[in-house]
Each structure stands twice: as structure tokens, then as C-alpha cells.
PDB file of C-alpha atoms and ligand atoms in Angstrom:
ATOM      1  CA  MET A 237      -0.077  -0.348   0.355  1.00  0.00           C
ATOM      2  CA  ILE A 238       1.911   3.355  -1.414  1.00  0.00           C
ATOM      3  CA  PHE A 239       0.354   5.541   1.792  1.00  0.00           C
ATOM      4  CA  GLU A 240       2.167   2.852   4.668  1.00  0.00           C
ATOM      5  CA  ALA A 241       5.471   3.324   2.389  1.00  0.00           C
ATOM      6  CA  LEU A 242       4.448   7.089   2.115  1.00  0.00           C
ATOM      7  CA  LYS A 243       4.647   7.736   6.227  1.00  0.00           C
ATOM      8  CA  PRO A 244       7.701   7.097   6.955  1.00  0.00           C
ATOM      9  CA  GLN A 245       9.255   9.423   3.740  1.00  0.00           C
ATOM     10  CA  VAL A 246       6.658  12.589   5.438  1.00  0.00           C
ATOM     11  CA  SER A 247       7.768  12.381   8.814  1.00  0.00           C
ATOM     12  CA  GLN A 248      11.122  12.114   7.619  1.00  0.00           C
ATOM     13  CA  ILE A 249      10.682  15.667   5.219  1.00  0.00           C
ATOM     14  CA  VAL A 250       8.807  17.100   8.744  1.00  0.00           C
ATOM     15  CA  SER A 251      11.456  16.531  10.950  1.00  0.00           C
ATOM     16  CA  ASN A 252      14.228  17.726   8.610  1.00  0.00           C
ATOM     17  CA  THR A 253      15.492  20.669  10.648  1.00  0.00           C
ATOM     18  CA  GLU A 254      18.444  21.574   7.654  1.00  0.00           C
ATOM     19  CA  LYS A 255      15.183  22.692   5.801  1.00  0.00           C
ATOM     20  CA  THR A 256      12.602  25.604   6.883  1.00  0.00           C
ATOM     21  CA  VAL A 257       9.958  25.462   6.723  1.00  0.00           C
ATOM     22  CA  ASN A 258       8.517  26.072   3.826  1.00  0.00           C
ATOM     23  CA  GLU A 259      10.940  23.775   2.029  1.00  0.00           C
ATOM     24  CA  ARG A 260       9.532  21.243   4.125  1.00  0.00           C
ATOM     25  CA  LEU A 261       5.737  21.743   3.128  1.00  0.00           C
ATOM     26  CA  LEU A 262       6.767  22.093  -0.549  1.00  0.00           C
ATOM     27  CA  ASN A 263       9.300  18.646  -0.357  1.00  0.00           C
ATOM     28  CA  ILE A 264       6.225  17.124   1.370  1.00  0.00           C
ATOM     29  CA  CYS A 265       4.184  18.060  -1.839  1.00  0.00           C
ATOM     30  CA  GLU A 266       6.295  16.899  -4.288  1.00  0.00           C
ATOM     31  CA  LEU A 267       6.570  13.546  -2.381  1.00  0.00           C
ATOM     32  CA  LEU A 268       2.568  12.726  -2.242  1.00  0.00           C
ATOM     33  CA  GLU A 269       2.152  15.110  -6.447  1.00  0.00           C
ATOM     34  CA  THR A 270       4.872  11.976  -7.542  1.00  0.00           C
ATOM     35  CA  HIS A 271       3.451   9.066  -6.009  1.00  0.00           C
ATOM     36  CA  ILE A 272      -0.424   9.398  -5.715  1.00  0.00           C
ATOM     37  CA  GLU A 273      -1.308   9.467  -9.621  1.00  0.00           C
ATOM     38  CA  TYR A 274      -4.751  10.734  -9.593  1.00  0.00           C
ATOM     39  CA  TYR A 275      -2.896  13.898  -6.893  1.00  0.00           C
ATOM     40  CA  ASN A 276      -2.337  16.224  -9.700  1.00  0.00           C
ATOM     41  CA  TRP A 277      -2.647  19.711  -7.608  1.00  0.00           C
ATOM     42  CA  VAL A 278      -1.113  19.695  -3.864  1.00  0.00           C
ATOM     43  CA  GLY A 279      -0.743  22.216  -1.537  1.00  0.00           C
ATOM     44  CA  PHE A 280      -1.668  23.949   1.963  1.00  0.00           C
ATOM     45  CA  TYR A 281      -3.283  26.844   2.729  1.00  0.00           C
ATOM     46  CA  PHE A 282      -3.401  28.733   6.091  1.00  0.00           C
ATOM     47  CA  ARG A 283      -4.532  30.855   8.397  1.00  0.00           C
ATOM     48  CA  ASN A 284      -3.871  34.928   7.330  1.00  0.00           C
ATOM     49  CA  GLY A 285      -3.118  35.719  11.571  1.00  0.00           C
ATOM     50  CA  ASP A 286      -6.552  37.044  13.220  1.00  0.00           C
ATOM     51  CA  LYS A 287      -8.111  37.361   9.989  1.00  0.00           C
ATOM     52  CA  GLU A 288     -11.090  35.061   8.484  1.00  0.00           C
ATOM     53  CA  GLU A 289      -8.736  34.227   5.591  1.00  0.00           C
ATOM     54  CA  LEU A 290      -6.957  31.645   4.122  1.00  0.00           C
ATOM     55  CA  LEU A 291      -3.268  32.697   2.078  1.00  0.00           C
ATOM     56  CA  LEU A 292      -2.108  29.831  -0.318  1.00  0.00           C
ATOM     57  CA  GLY A 293       1.941  28.354   1.105  1.00  0.00           C
ATOM     58  CA  PRO A 294       3.688  26.046  -0.431  1.00  0.00           C
ATOM     59  CA  TYR A 295       2.321  24.217  -3.401  1.00  0.00           C
ATOM     60  CA  VAL A 296       2.814  21.902  -6.638  1.00  0.00           C
ATOM     61  CA  GLY A 297       0.749  21.692  -9.927  1.00  0.00           C
ATOM     62  CA  ALA A 298      -0.877  24.597 -12.123  1.00  0.00           C
ATOM     63  CA  PRO A 299      -0.022  28.388 -10.694  1.00  0.00           C
ATOM     64  CA  THR A 300      -3.981  29.310  -8.934  1.00  0.00           C
ATOM     65  CA  ASP A 301      -5.278  32.959  -8.470  1.00  0.00           C
ATOM     66  CA  HIS A 302      -6.864  31.968  -5.424  1.00  0.00           C
ATOM     67  CA  THR A 303      -3.551  32.462  -3.225  1.00  0.00           C
ATOM     68  CA  VAL A 304      -6.426  34.477  -0.488  1.00  0.00           C
ATOM     69  CA  ILE A 305      -9.530  33.152  -0.026  1.00  0.00           C
ATOM     70  CA  PRO A 306     -12.445  34.238   2.159  1.00  0.00           C
ATOM     71  CA  PHE A 307     -13.388  32.308   5.003  1.00  0.00           C
ATOM     72  CA  GLY A 308     -16.721  30.959   3.957  1.00  0.00           C
ATOM     73  CA  LYS A 309     -15.734  30.739   0.640  1.00  0.00           C
ATOM     74  CA  GLY A 310     -14.700  27.346  -2.356  1.00  0.00           C
ATOM     75  CA  ILE A 311     -14.190  23.704  -0.487  1.00  0.00           C
ATOM     76  CA  CYS A 312     -11.398  25.413   1.098  1.00  0.00           C
ATOM     77  CA  GLY A 313     -13.203  28.468   3.198  1.00  0.00           C
ATOM     78  CA  GLN A 314     -15.576  26.062   4.300  1.00  0.00           C
ATOM     79  CA  VAL A 315     -13.087  23.450   6.052  1.00  0.00           C
ATOM     80  CA  ALA A 316     -11.383  26.517   7.498  1.00  0.00           C
ATOM     81  CA  VAL A 317     -15.423  27.125   9.513  1.00  0.00           C
ATOM     82  CA  SER A 318     -16.294  23.499   9.446  1.00  0.00           C
ATOM     83  CA  ASN A 319     -12.934  22.159  11.087  1.00  0.00           C
ATOM     84  CA  LYS A 320     -13.787  18.619   9.358  1.00  0.00           C
ATOM     85  CA  ASN A 321     -12.760  16.744   6.031  1.00  0.00           C
ATOM     86  CA  PHE A 322     -14.256  17.354   2.758  1.00  0.00           C
ATOM     87  CA  VAL A 323     -13.817  14.897  -0.136  1.00  0.00           C
ATOM     88  CA  VAL A 324     -15.708  16.305  -3.022  1.00  0.00           C
ATOM     89  CA  PRO A 325     -16.316  13.183  -6.026  1.00  0.00           C
ATOM     90  CA  ASP A 326     -17.524  15.655  -8.436  1.00  0.00           C
ATOM     91  CA  VAL A 327     -16.490  18.889  -8.219  1.00  0.00           C
ATOM     92  CA  SER A 328     -19.585  20.239 -10.723  1.00  0.00           C
ATOM     93  CA  ALA A 329     -22.010  18.846  -8.302  1.00  0.00           C
ATOM     94  CA  GLN A 330     -20.978  21.960  -5.583  1.00  0.00           C
ATOM     95  CA  ASP A 331     -22.493  25.020  -5.427  1.00  0.00           C
ATOM     96  CA  ASN A 332     -20.077  26.047  -3.674  1.00  0.00           C
ATOM     97  CA  TYR A 333     -16.652  26.378  -4.891  1.00  0.00           C
ATOM     98  CA  ILE A 334     -13.623  28.037  -6.905  1.00  0.00           C
ATOM     99  CA  ALA A 335     -12.576  26.254  -9.846  1.00  0.00           C
ATOM    100  CA  CYS A 336      -8.266  26.787 -10.331  1.00  0.00           C
ATOM    101  CA  SER A 337      -8.201  24.481 -13.304  1.00  0.00           C
ATOM    102  CA  ILE A 338     -11.206  22.357 -15.649  1.00  0.00           C
ATOM    103  CA  THR A 339      -8.975  19.908 -15.842  1.00  0.00           C
ATOM    104  CA  VAL A 340     -10.291  18.870 -12.080  1.00  0.00           C
ATOM    105  CA  LYS A 341     -12.504  17.250 -11.787  1.00  0.00           C
ATOM    106  CA  SER A 342     -12.638  16.258  -7.844  1.00  0.00           C
ATOM    107  CA  GLU A 343     -10.588  17.245  -3.898  1.00  0.00           C
ATOM    108  CA  ILE A 344      -9.950  16.412  -0.797  1.00  0.00           C
ATOM    109  CA  VAL A 345      -9.425  19.036   1.657  1.00  0.00           C
ATOM    110  CA  ILE A 346      -8.020  18.155   5.425  1.00  0.00           C
ATOM    111  CA  PRO A 347      -7.670  20.315   7.908  1.00  0.00           C
ATOM    112  CA  ILE A 348      -4.389  20.872  10.162  1.00  0.00           C
ATOM    113  CA  PHE A 349      -5.023  21.675  13.817  1.00  0.00           C
ATOM    114  CA  VAL A 350      -1.774  22.753  16.328  1.00  0.00           C
ATOM    115  CA  ASP A 351      -3.281  22.972  20.142  1.00  0.00           C
ATOM    116  CA  GLY A 352      -6.926  22.647  18.893  1.00  0.00           C
ATOM    117  CA  LYS A 353      -7.249  25.405  16.955  1.00  0.00           C
ATOM    118  CA  ASN A 354      -7.735  24.699  13.080  1.00  0.00           C
ATOM    119  CA  ILE A 355      -4.903  26.757  11.200  1.00  0.00           C
ATOM    120  CA  GLY A 356      -4.754  25.089   8.013  1.00  0.00           C
ATOM    121  CA  GLN A 357      -5.337  22.634   5.703  1.00  0.00           C
ATOM    122  CA  ILE A 358      -3.662  20.371   2.700  1.00  0.00           C
ATOM    123  CA  ASP A 359      -5.960  20.665  -0.222  1.00  0.00           C
ATOM    124  CA  ILE A 360      -5.286  18.441  -3.298  1.00  0.00           C
ATOM    125  CA  ASP A 361      -6.953  18.459  -6.806  1.00  0.00           C
ATOM    126  CA  SER A 362      -7.257  15.461  -8.825  1.00  0.00           C
ATOM    127  CA  ASN A 363      -8.265  15.372 -12.851  1.00  0.00           C
ATOM    128  CA  THR A 364      -9.621  11.906 -12.020  1.00  0.00           C
ATOM    129  CA  PRO A 365     -13.218  11.744 -11.227  1.00  0.00           C
ATOM    130  CA  ASP A 366     -14.550  10.117  -7.506  1.00  0.00           C
ATOM    131  CA  PRO A 367     -11.125   9.275  -6.627  1.00  0.00           C
ATOM    132  CA  PHE A 368     -10.777   9.290  -2.927  1.00  0.00           C
ATOM    133  CA  THR A 369     -11.520   6.849  -0.246  1.00  0.00           C
ATOM    134  CA  GLU A 370     -11.501   6.699   3.222  1.00  0.00           C
ATOM    135  CA  ALA A 371      -8.041   5.470   2.970  1.00  0.00           C
ATOM    136  CA  ASP A 372      -6.316   9.201   1.019  1.00  0.00           C
ATOM    137  CA  GLU A 373      -8.901  10.893   4.830  1.00  0.00           C
ATOM    138  CA  ARG A 374      -6.640   8.948   7.236  1.00  0.00           C
ATOM    139  CA  PHE A 375      -3.424   9.513   5.358  1.00  0.00           C
ATOM    140  CA  LEU A 376      -4.268  13.047   4.891  1.00  0.00           C
ATOM    141  CA  GLU A 377      -4.551  13.577   8.374  1.00  0.00           C
ATOM    142  CA  TYR A 378      -1.611  11.639   9.691  1.00  0.00           C
ATOM    143  CA  VAL A 379       0.396  13.875   7.200  1.00  0.00           C
ATOM    144  CA  CYS A 380      -1.534  17.748   8.714  1.00  0.00           C
ATOM    145  CA  ASN A 381      -0.748  15.717  12.080  1.00  0.00           C
ATOM    146  CA  GLU A 382       3.054  15.259  11.430  1.00  0.00           C
ATOM    147  CA  VAL A 383       3.330  18.411  10.278  1.00  0.00           C
ATOM    148  CA  SER A 384       1.137  20.276  12.666  1.00  0.00           C
ATOM    149  CA  LYS A 385       4.448  19.313  14.638  1.00  0.00           C
ATOM    150  CA  ILE A 386       6.204  22.160  12.779  1.00  0.00           C
ATOM    151  CA  LEU A 387       4.210  24.787  12.943  1.00  0.00           C
ATOM    152  CA  PRO A 388       3.572  27.424  14.930  1.00  0.00           C
TER     153      PRO A 388
HETATM  154  N1  SME B 194     -11.347  24.558  -5.513  1.00  0.00           N
HETATM  155  C1  SME B 194     -10.791  25.127  -3.860  1.00  0.00           C
HETATM  156  C2  SME B 194      -9.580  26.024  -4.550  1.00  0.00           C
HETATM  157  C3  SME B 194      -8.630  26.447  -3.958  1.00  0.00           C
HETATM  158  S1  SME B 194      -7.748  25.516  -5.867  1.00  0.00           S
HETATM  159  O1  SME B 194      -8.198  23.965  -5.447  1.00  0.00           O
HETATM  160  C4  SME B 194      -6.348  25.424  -5.603  1.00  0.00           C
HETATM  161  C5  SME B 194     -12.156  25.571  -3.580  1.00  0.00           C
HETATM  162  O2  SME B 194     -13.120  25.452  -4.185  1.00  0.00           O
HETATM  163  O3  SME B 194     -12.092  25.580  -2.016  1.00  0.00           O
END
């Protein structure tokens, strides 16, 4: 199972103190995008201080105009408010969705908690329809928990 093989690599990246936090986050995006064929855009969004908006962090994939996302807007903005995983098997069926690329068919967003507070998220877009399972959720929760160890 690819996820079990990737977990130690995620932990290794996170604990590499020779790199900055953003370099390590980018390395995680690269690891996931490279090894999981249906992960086509992988990025982090983080809350902008006390403001009710998300800022784009490190990512891999097509550049996006959506570098700032208000709370409540799109899939990402909804996760900022709900504190819950959001799996979207078919983005065209979502009313509150921010399109980044016409190739994207599905999306998964998992929140990141530090001291119980939702401080950001990992966002993955896929060009494959309905590819995400509970195994993706459990794996990405692991990734978010590892990443939370190096975030303020
Ligand atoms: N589709 C997201 C916007 C971010 S992009 O996927 C990079 C959303 O609806 O929140």
C-alpha cells in the first residue's frame, strides 16, 4: 500500500531541521504529487493571523489565482469554518466551489490543527473523477498531524 510506504518519508521530511518549514512543506507536496498518480495539485493554505481568510502556502501543480480565500468561500473556505474533512467526488456538483483549472474533477481538503485550533489545511485536486477513499483521509490526517508539529 503506497500510503504506508509514504508515511515514514513524510515524517523524515518533517524532521529535517536543515530545511525551512516552507521547504519541508513543499517537499511533502512534491512527495505526494509524485507518488500518488491521482494527486494532480497538492498545496497548503494557512489562516492569515486573526483574519478570517486563508493564504496559499507551498504547493505543486498549476499556478492558481486563488492565493487568498475568505472563510466560507469554496471548499477550502468551508473547511476553515467546519473543522472537518471535505471530500468532493465531483466538483461540478458543488455550488460553493472555486474552480482553479478546468481539468480538475475532484478535490479533498483536510484541516490541520495546532493545539486544537484549525490553522490551515492540505488541499488536493485530482483530474480523476471520484478517486478518494477513507484511506486517503486517514493518510492525509497523518500528514496533517506530522506537519502540525513544525507549525506555530
Ligand atoms: N477549489 C478550491 C480552491 C483552491 S484550488 O483548488 C487550488 C476551493 O473550492 O476552495
